[in-house]
Tab-separated table of C-alpha atoms in Angstrom:
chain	number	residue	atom	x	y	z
A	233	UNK	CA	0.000	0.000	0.000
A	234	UNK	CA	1.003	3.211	-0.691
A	235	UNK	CA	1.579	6.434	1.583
A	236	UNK	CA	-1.145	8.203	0.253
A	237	UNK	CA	-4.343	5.033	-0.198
A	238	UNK	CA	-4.626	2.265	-2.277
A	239	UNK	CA	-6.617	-0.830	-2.654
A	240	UNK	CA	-6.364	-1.549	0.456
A	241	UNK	CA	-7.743	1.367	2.557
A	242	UNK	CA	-10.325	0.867	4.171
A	243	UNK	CA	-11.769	4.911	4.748
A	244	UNK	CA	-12.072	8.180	2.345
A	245	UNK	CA	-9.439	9.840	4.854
A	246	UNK	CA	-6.890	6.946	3.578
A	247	UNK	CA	-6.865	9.052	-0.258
A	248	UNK	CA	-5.206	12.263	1.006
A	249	UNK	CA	-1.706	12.509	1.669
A	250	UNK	CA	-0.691	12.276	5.671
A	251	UNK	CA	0.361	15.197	5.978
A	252	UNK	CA	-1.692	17.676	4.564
A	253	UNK	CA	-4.421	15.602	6.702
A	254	UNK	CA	-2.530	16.563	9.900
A	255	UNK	CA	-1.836	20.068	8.900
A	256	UNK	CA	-5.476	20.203	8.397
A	257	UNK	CA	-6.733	19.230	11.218
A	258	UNK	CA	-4.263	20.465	13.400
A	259	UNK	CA	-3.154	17.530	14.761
A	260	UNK	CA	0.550	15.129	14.562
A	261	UNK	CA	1.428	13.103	11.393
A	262	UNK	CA	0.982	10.099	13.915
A	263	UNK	CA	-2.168	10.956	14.727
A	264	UNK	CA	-3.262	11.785	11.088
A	265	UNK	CA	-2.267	8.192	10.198
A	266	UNK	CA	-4.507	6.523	12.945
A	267	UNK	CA	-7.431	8.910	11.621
A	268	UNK	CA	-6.619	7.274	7.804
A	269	UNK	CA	-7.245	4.058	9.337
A	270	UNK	CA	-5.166	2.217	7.138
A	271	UNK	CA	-4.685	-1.038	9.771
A	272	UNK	CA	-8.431	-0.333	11.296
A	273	UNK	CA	-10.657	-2.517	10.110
A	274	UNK	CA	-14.348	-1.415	12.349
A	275	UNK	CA	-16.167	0.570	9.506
A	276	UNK	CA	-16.631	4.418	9.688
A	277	UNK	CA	-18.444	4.955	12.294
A	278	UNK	CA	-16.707	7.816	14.963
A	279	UNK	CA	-17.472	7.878	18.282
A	280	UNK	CA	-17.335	11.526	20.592
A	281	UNK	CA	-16.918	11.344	24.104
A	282	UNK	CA	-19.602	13.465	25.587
A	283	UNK	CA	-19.118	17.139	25.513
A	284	UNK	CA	-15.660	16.102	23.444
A	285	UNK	CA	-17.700	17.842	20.034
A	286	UNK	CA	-18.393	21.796	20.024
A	287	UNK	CA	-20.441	22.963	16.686
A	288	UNK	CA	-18.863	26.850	16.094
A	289	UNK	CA	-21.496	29.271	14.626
A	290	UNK	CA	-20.794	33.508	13.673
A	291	UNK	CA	-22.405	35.686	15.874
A	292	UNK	CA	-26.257	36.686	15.311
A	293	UNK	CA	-27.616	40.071	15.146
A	294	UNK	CA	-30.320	39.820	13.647
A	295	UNK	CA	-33.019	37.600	12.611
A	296	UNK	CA	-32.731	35.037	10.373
A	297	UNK	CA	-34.861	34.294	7.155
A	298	UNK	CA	-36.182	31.023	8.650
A	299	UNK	CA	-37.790	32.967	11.392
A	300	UNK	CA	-39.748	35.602	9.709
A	301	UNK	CA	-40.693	33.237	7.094
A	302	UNK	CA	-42.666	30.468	9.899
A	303	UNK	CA	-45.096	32.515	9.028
A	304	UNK	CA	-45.507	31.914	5.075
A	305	UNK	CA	-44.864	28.041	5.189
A	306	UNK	CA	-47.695	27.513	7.681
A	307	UNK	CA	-49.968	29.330	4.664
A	308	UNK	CA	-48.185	27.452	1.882
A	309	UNK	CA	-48.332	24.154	3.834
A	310	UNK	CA	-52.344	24.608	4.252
A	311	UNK	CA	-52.668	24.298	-0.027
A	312	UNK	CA	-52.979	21.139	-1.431
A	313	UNK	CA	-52.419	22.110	-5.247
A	314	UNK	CA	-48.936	21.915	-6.854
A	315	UNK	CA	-49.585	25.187	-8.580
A	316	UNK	CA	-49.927	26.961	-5.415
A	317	UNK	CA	-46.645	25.443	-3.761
A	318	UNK	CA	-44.330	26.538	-7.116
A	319	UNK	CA	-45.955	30.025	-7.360
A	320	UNK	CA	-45.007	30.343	-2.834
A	321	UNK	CA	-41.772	28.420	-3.662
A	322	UNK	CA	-38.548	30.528	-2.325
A	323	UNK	CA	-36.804	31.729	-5.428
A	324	UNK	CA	-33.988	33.466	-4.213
A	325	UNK	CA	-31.238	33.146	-1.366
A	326	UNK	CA	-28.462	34.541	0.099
A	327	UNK	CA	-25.311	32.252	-0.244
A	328	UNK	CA	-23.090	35.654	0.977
A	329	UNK	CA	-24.960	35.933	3.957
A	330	UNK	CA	-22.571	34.810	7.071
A	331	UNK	CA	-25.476	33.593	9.158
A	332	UNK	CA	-26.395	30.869	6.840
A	333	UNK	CA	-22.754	29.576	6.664
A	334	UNK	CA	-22.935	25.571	7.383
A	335	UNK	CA	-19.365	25.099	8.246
A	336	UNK	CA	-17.665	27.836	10.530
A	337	UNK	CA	-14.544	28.645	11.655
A	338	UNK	CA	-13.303	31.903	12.847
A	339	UNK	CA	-9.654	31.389	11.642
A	340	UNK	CA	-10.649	29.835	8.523
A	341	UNK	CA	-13.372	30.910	7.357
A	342	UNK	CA	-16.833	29.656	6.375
A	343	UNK	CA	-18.799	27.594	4.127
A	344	UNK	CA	-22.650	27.909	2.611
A	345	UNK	CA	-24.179	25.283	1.012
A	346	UNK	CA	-27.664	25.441	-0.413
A	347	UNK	CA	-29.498	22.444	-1.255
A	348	UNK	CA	-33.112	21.287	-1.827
A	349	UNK	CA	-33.981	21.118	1.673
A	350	UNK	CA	-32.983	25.234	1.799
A	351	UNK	CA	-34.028	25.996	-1.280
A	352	UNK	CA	-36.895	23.806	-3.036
A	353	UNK	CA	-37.010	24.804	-6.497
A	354	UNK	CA	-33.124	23.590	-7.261
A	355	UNK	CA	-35.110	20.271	-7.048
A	356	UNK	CA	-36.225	20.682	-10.095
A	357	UNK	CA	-33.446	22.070	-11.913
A	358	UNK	CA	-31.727	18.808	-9.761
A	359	UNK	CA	-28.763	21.269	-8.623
A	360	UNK	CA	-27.270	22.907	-5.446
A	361	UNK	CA	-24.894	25.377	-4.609
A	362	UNK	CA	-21.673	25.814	-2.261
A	363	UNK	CA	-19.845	29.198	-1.358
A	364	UNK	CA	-16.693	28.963	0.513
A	365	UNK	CA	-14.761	32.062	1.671
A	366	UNK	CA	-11.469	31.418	3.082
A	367	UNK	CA	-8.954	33.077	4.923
A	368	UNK	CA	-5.032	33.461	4.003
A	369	UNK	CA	-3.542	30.054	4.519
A	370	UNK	CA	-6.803	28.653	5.512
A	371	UNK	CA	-7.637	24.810	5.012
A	372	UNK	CA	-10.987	23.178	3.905
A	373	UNK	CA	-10.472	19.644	5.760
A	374	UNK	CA	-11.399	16.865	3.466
A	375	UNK	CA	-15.385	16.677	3.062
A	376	UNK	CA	-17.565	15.200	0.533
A	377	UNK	CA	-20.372	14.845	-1.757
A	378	UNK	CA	-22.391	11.914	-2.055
A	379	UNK	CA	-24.086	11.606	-5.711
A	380	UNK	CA	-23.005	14.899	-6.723
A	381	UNK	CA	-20.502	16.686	-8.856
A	382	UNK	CA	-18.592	19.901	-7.876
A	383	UNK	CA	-17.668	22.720	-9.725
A	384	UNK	CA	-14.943	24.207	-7.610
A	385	UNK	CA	-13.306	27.770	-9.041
A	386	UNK	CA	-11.040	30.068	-7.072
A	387	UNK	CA	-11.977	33.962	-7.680
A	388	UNK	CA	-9.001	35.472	-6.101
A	389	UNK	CA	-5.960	33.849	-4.098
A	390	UNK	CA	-4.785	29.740	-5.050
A	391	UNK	CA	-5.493	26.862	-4.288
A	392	UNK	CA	-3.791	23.430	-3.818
A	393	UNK	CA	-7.074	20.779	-4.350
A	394	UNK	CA	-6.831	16.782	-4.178
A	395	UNK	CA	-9.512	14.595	-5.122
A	396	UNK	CA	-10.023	10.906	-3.469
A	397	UNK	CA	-12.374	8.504	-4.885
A	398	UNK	CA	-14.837	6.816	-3.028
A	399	UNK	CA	-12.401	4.166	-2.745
A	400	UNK	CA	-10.071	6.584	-1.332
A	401	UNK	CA	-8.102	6.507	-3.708
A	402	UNK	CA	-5.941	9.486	-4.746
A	403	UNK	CA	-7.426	11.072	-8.165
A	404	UNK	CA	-6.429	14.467	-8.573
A	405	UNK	CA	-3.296	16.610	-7.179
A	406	UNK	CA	-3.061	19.851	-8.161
């Protein structure tokens, strides 16, 4: 097996190369290893010991869309015609708005993604959208899509991007 996966790994972590991993996710080239998994053999399942996972969110200061729209999706829910619920459908949202980012970090920076569940009508056009805005020297820990594509494109800065299959296997360094 090679340093960075093979046939033989047995998680998506196994694909990236050790020690990007640890740099990261701030933690030793030892420890990035163990995370790979590469002699573990249980499956992907990751246990937290209790209060061992925080969830960071930006600071609110207002209120949020969800809140003042309760009020219009308790009318749209009492319809019953499909004409109805495309005409109330939400047609429009903020992906620049920091209070809707879905991955946070204040040294980083944050993510947005807007799917279906956010935004209804992109399940018709059978798309979705994700906004990242980083920080100098930031790092997007490895993450992934499950039957989806991605259209990634830097608009200022660079970027160093890999790609592991779902194999985790090592598909694109660049």
């Amino acid at each position: 097996e090679t340093e960075r996966g093979g046939e033989e790994s047995y998680n998506i972590l196994s694909g990236f190369d050790t020690e990007l991993l640890a740099e990261s996710m701030r933690v030793s080239p030892d420890i990035a290893r163990k995370l790979q998994g590469r002699s573990d053999k249980r499956g992907n399942i990751v246990r937290v010991r209790r209060g061992g996972l925080r969830m960071l969110r930006p600071a609110t200061e207002r209120v949020t869309d969800e809140e003042m729209m309760r009020g219009a999706n308790a009318a749209a829910a009492a319809g019953n015609g499909i004409d109805e619920a495309v005409c109330l459908m939400k047609l429009r949202e903020n992906v620049a708005d920091p209070m809707k980012a879905d991955l946070y970090t204040p040294n980083g920076g944050r993510i947005t993604v807007l799917n279906s569940q956010k935004l209804p009508v992109l399940k018709l056009i059978k798309m979705s959208v994700n906004r990242g805005v980083m920080r100098r020297n930031a790092i997007l820990a490895p993450h992934w899509n499950i039957n989806a594509h991605a259209a990634v494109y830097a608009t200022s800065g660079s970027a160093k991007l890999q790609v592991v299959s779902n194999e985790g296997r090592p598909v694109f360094d660049g």
